[in-house]
mmCIF file of C-alpha atoms in Angstrom:
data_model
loop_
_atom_site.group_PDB
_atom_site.id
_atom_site.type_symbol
_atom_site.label_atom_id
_atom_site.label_comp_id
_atom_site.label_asym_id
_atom_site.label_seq_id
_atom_site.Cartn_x
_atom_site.Cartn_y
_atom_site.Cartn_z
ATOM 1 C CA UNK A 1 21.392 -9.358 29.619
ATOM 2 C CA UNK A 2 18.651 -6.462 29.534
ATOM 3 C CA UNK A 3 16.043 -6.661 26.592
ATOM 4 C CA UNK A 4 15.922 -3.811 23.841
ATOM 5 C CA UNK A 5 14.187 -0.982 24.720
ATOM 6 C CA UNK A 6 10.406 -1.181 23.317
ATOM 7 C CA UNK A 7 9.478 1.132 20.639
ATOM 8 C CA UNK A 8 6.298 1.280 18.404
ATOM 9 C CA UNK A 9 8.354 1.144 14.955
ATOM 10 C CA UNK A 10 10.181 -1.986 16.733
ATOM 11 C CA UNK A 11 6.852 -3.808 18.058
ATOM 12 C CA UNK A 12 5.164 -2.454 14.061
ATOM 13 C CA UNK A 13 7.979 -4.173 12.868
ATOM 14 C CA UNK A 14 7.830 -7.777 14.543
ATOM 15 C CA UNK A 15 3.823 -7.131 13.833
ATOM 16 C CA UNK A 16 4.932 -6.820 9.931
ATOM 17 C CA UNK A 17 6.955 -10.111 10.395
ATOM 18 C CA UNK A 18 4.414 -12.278 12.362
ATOM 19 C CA UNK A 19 2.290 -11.020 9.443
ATOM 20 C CA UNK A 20 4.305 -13.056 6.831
ATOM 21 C CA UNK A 21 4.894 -16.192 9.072
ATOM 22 C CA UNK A 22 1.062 -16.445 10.030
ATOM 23 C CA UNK A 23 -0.930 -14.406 8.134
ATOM 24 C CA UNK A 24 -1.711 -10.665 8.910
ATOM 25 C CA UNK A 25 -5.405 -11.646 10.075
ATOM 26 C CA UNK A 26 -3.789 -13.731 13.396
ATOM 27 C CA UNK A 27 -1.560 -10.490 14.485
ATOM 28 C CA UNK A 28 -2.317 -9.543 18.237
ATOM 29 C CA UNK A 29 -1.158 -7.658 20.654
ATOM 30 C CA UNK A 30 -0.975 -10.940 22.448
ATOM 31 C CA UNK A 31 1.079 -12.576 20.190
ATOM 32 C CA UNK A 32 3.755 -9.544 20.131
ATOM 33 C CA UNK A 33 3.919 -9.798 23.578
ATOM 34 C CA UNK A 34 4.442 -13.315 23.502
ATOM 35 C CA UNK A 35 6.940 -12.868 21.162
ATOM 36 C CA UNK A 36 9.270 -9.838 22.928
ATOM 37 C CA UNK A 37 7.917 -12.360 26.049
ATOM 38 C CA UNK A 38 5.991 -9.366 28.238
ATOM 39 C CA UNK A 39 3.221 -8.777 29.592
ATOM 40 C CA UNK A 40 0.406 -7.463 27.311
ATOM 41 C CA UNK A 41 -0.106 -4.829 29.468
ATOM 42 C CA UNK A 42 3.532 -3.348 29.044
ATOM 43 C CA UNK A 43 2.694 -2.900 25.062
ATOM 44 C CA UNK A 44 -0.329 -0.669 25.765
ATOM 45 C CA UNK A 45 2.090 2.177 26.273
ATOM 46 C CA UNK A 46 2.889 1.735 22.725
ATOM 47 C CA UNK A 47 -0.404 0.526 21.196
ATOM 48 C CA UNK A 48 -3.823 1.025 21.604
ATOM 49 C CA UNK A 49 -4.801 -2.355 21.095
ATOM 50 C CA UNK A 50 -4.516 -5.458 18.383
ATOM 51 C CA UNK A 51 -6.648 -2.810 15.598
ATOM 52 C CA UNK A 52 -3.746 -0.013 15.914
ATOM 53 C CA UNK A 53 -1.274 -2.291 15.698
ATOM 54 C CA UNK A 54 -2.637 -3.541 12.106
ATOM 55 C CA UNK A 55 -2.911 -0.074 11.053
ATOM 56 C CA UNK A 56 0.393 0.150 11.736
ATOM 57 C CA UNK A 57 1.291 -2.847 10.111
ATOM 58 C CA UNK A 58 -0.439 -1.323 6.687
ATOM 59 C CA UNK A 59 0.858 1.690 7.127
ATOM 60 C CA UNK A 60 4.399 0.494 6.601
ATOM 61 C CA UNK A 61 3.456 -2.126 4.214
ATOM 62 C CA UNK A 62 2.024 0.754 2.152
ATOM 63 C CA UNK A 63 5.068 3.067 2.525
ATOM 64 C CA UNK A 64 7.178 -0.585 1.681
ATOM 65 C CA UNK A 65 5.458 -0.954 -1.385
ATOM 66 C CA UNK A 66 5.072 2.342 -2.559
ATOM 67 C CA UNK A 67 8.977 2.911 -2.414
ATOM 68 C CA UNK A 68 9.418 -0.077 -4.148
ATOM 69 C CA UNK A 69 7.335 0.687 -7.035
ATOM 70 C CA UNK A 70 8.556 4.628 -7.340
ATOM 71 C CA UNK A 71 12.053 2.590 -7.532
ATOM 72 C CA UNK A 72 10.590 0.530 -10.478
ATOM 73 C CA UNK A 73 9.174 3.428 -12.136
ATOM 74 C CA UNK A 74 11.769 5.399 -12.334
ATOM 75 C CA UNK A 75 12.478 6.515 -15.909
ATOM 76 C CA UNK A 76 10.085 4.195 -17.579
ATOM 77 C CA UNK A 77 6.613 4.750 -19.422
ATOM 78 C CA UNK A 78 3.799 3.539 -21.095
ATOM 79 C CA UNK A 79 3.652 -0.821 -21.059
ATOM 80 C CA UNK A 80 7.071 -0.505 -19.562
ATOM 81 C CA UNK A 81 5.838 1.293 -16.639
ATOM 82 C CA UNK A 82 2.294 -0.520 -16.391
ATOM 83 C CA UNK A 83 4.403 -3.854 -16.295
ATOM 84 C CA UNK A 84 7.199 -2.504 -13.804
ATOM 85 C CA UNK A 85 4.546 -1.890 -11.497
ATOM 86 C CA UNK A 86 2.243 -4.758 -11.805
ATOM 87 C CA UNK A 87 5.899 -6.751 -11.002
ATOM 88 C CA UNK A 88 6.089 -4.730 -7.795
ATOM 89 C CA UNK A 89 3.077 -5.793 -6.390
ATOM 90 C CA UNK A 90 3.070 -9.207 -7.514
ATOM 91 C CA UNK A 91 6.479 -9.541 -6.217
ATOM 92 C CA UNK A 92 5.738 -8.000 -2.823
ATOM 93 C CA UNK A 93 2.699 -10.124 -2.158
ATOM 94 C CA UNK A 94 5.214 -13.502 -2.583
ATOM 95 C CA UNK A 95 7.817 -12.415 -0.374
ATOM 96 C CA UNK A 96 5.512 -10.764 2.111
ATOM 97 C CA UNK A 97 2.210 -12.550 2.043
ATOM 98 C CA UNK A 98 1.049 -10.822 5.614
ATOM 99 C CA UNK A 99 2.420 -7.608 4.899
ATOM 100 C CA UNK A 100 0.620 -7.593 1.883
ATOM 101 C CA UNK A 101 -2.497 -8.555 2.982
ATOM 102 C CA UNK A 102 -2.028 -5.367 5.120
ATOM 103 C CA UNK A 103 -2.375 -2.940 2.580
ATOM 104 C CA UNK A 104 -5.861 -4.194 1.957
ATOM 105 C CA UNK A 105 -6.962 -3.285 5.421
ATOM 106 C CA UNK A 106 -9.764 -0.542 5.823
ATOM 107 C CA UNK A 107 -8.173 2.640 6.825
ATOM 108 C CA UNK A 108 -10.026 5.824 8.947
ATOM 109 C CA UNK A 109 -10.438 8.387 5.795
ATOM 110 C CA UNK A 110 -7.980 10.336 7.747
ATOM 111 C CA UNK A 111 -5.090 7.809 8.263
ATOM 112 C CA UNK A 112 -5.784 7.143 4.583
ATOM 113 C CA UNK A 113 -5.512 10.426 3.586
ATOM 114 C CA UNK A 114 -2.002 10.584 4.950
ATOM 115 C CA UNK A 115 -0.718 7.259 4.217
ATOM 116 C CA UNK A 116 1.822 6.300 1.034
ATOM 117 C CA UNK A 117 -2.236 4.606 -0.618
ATOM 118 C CA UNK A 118 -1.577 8.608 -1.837
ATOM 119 C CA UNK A 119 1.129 7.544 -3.444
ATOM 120 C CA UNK A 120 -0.059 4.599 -5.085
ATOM 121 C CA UNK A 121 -2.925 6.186 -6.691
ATOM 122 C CA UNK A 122 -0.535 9.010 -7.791
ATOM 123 C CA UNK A 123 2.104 6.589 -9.212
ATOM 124 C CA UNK A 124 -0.871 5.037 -10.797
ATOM 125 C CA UNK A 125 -2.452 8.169 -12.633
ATOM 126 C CA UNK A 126 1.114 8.993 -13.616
ATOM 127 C CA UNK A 127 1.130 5.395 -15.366
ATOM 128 C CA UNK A 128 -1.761 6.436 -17.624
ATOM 129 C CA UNK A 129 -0.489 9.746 -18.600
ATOM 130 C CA UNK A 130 1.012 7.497 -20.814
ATOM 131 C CA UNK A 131 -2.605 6.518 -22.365
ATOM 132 C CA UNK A 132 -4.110 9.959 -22.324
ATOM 133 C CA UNK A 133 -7.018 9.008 -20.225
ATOM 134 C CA UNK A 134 -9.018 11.995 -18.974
ATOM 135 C CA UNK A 135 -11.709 12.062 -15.981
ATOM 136 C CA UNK A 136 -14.304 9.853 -15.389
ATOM 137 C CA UNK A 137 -12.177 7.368 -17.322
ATOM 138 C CA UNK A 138 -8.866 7.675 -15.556
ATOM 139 C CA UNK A 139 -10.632 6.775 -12.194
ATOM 140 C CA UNK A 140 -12.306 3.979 -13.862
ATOM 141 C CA UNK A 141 -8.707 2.969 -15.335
ATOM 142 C CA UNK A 142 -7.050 3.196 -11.884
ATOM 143 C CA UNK A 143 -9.543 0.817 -10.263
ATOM 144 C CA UNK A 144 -9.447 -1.514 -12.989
ATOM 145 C CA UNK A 145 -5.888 -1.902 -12.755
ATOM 146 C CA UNK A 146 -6.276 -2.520 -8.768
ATOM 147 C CA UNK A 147 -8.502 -5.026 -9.201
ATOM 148 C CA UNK A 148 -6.273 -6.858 -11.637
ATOM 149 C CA UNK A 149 -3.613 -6.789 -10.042
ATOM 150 C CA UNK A 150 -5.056 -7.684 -6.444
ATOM 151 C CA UNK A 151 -7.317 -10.480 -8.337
ATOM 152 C CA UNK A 152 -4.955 -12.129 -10.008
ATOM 153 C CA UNK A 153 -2.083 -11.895 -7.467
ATOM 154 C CA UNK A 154 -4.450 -13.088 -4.422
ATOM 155 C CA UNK A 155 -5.717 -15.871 -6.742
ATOM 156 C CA UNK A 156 -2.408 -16.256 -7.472
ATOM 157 C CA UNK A 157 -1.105 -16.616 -3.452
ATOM 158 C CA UNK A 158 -3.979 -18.853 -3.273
ATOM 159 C CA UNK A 159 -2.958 -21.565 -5.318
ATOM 160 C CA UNK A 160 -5.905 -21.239 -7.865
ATOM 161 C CA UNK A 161 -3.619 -21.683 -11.136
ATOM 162 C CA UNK A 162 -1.111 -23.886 -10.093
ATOM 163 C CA UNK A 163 -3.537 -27.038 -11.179
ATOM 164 C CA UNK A 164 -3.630 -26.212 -15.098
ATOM 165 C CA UNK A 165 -1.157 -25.371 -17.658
ATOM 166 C CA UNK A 166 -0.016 -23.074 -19.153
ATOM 167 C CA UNK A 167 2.066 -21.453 -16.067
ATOM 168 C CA UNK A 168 0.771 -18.519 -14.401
ATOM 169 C CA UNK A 169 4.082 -16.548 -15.428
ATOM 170 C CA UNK A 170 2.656 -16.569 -18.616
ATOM 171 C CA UNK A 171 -0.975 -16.361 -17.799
ATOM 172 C CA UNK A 172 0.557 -12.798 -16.163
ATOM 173 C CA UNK A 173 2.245 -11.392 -19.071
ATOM 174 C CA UNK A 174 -1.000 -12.330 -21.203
ATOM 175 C CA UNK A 175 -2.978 -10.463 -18.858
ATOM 176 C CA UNK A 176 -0.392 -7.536 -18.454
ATOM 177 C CA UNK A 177 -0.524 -7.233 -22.154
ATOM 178 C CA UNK A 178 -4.154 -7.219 -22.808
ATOM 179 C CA UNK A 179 -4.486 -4.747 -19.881
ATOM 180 C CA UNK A 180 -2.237 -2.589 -21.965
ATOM 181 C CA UNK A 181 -3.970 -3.160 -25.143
ATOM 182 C CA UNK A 182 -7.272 -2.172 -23.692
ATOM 183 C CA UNK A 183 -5.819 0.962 -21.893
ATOM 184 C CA UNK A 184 -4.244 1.988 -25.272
ATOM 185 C CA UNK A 185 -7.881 1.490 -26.640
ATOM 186 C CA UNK A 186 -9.816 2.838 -24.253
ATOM 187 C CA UNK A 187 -13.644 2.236 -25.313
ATOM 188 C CA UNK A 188 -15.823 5.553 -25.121
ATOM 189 C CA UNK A 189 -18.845 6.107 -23.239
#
């Protein structure tokens, strides 16, 4: 029987899936080649080497996500939105721990610049049109809610509230709601 014809959206895509067996840190070239079971050298055709293939990997994750939340947001504003959106992310980090971890990796300004992270940060600002935030303060807004959503859902992943009532399901909507509060309140300079 003659293998599937190699492609760089098929190889991104076993990348993406090694990712969430094995963590998105441990995918190599080597170990896609292992897994298709050919040579390394017949994957350099496709990729550059191990670092492409992880900016692949966030690339899609990105793209993932940010259709996925656009989906959520659809129609909704204000705490409805914030909390639609904190859901997607906290939703695509459990079922895809790897690919997740992915859209944390340091992209070229470039690649950045034309990757769906765009689209995050504009689904974002669109999120607190809803709290009339103007500049310096929406910026400041947009990174706070990045950081708690990444903070809480990687301390989450790592197992750092499963030891303690009450459960972290309601630790999040706590968290979700004071994040709202203070965005509703948002103290001057």
């Amino acid at each position: 029987m003659a293998r599937e014809k190699l492609t760089v959206e098929r190889l991104t895509q076993a990348g993406a899936e090694l990712a969430d067996e094995v963590g998105f840190e441990q995918v190599t070239v080597s170990e896609i080649a292992r897994r298709f079971e050919v040579k390394v050298a017949s994957l350099y055709s496709h990729l550059k080497n191990s670092h492409d293939l992880r900016t692949r990997i966030a690339l899609l994750a990105l793209e993932e996500l940010a259709d996925r939340c656009a989906a959520a947001l659809a129609g909704r504003a204000g705490k409805d939105a914030l909390t639609a959106f904190a859901d997607v992310y906290r939703d695509y980090a459990r079922e895809h721990p790897g690919r997740y971890a992915a859209t944390q990796f340091r992209l070229d300004p470039q690649t950045a610049a034309a990757s769906a992270g765009v689209r995050h940060s504009q689904m974002t600002r669109a999120i607190l049109r809803g709290y009339d935030l103007t500049e310096p303060d929406q910026t400041h807004a947009v990174r706070l809610i990045g950081s708690v959503f990444h903070g809480y859902v990687s301390l989450e992943m790592a197992g750092g509230f499963s030891h303690s009532a009450p459960d972290s399901q309601e630790s999040w909507s706590r968290s979700l709601d004071a994040l709202d509060a203070l965005l509703r309140n948002w103290p001057a300079p």
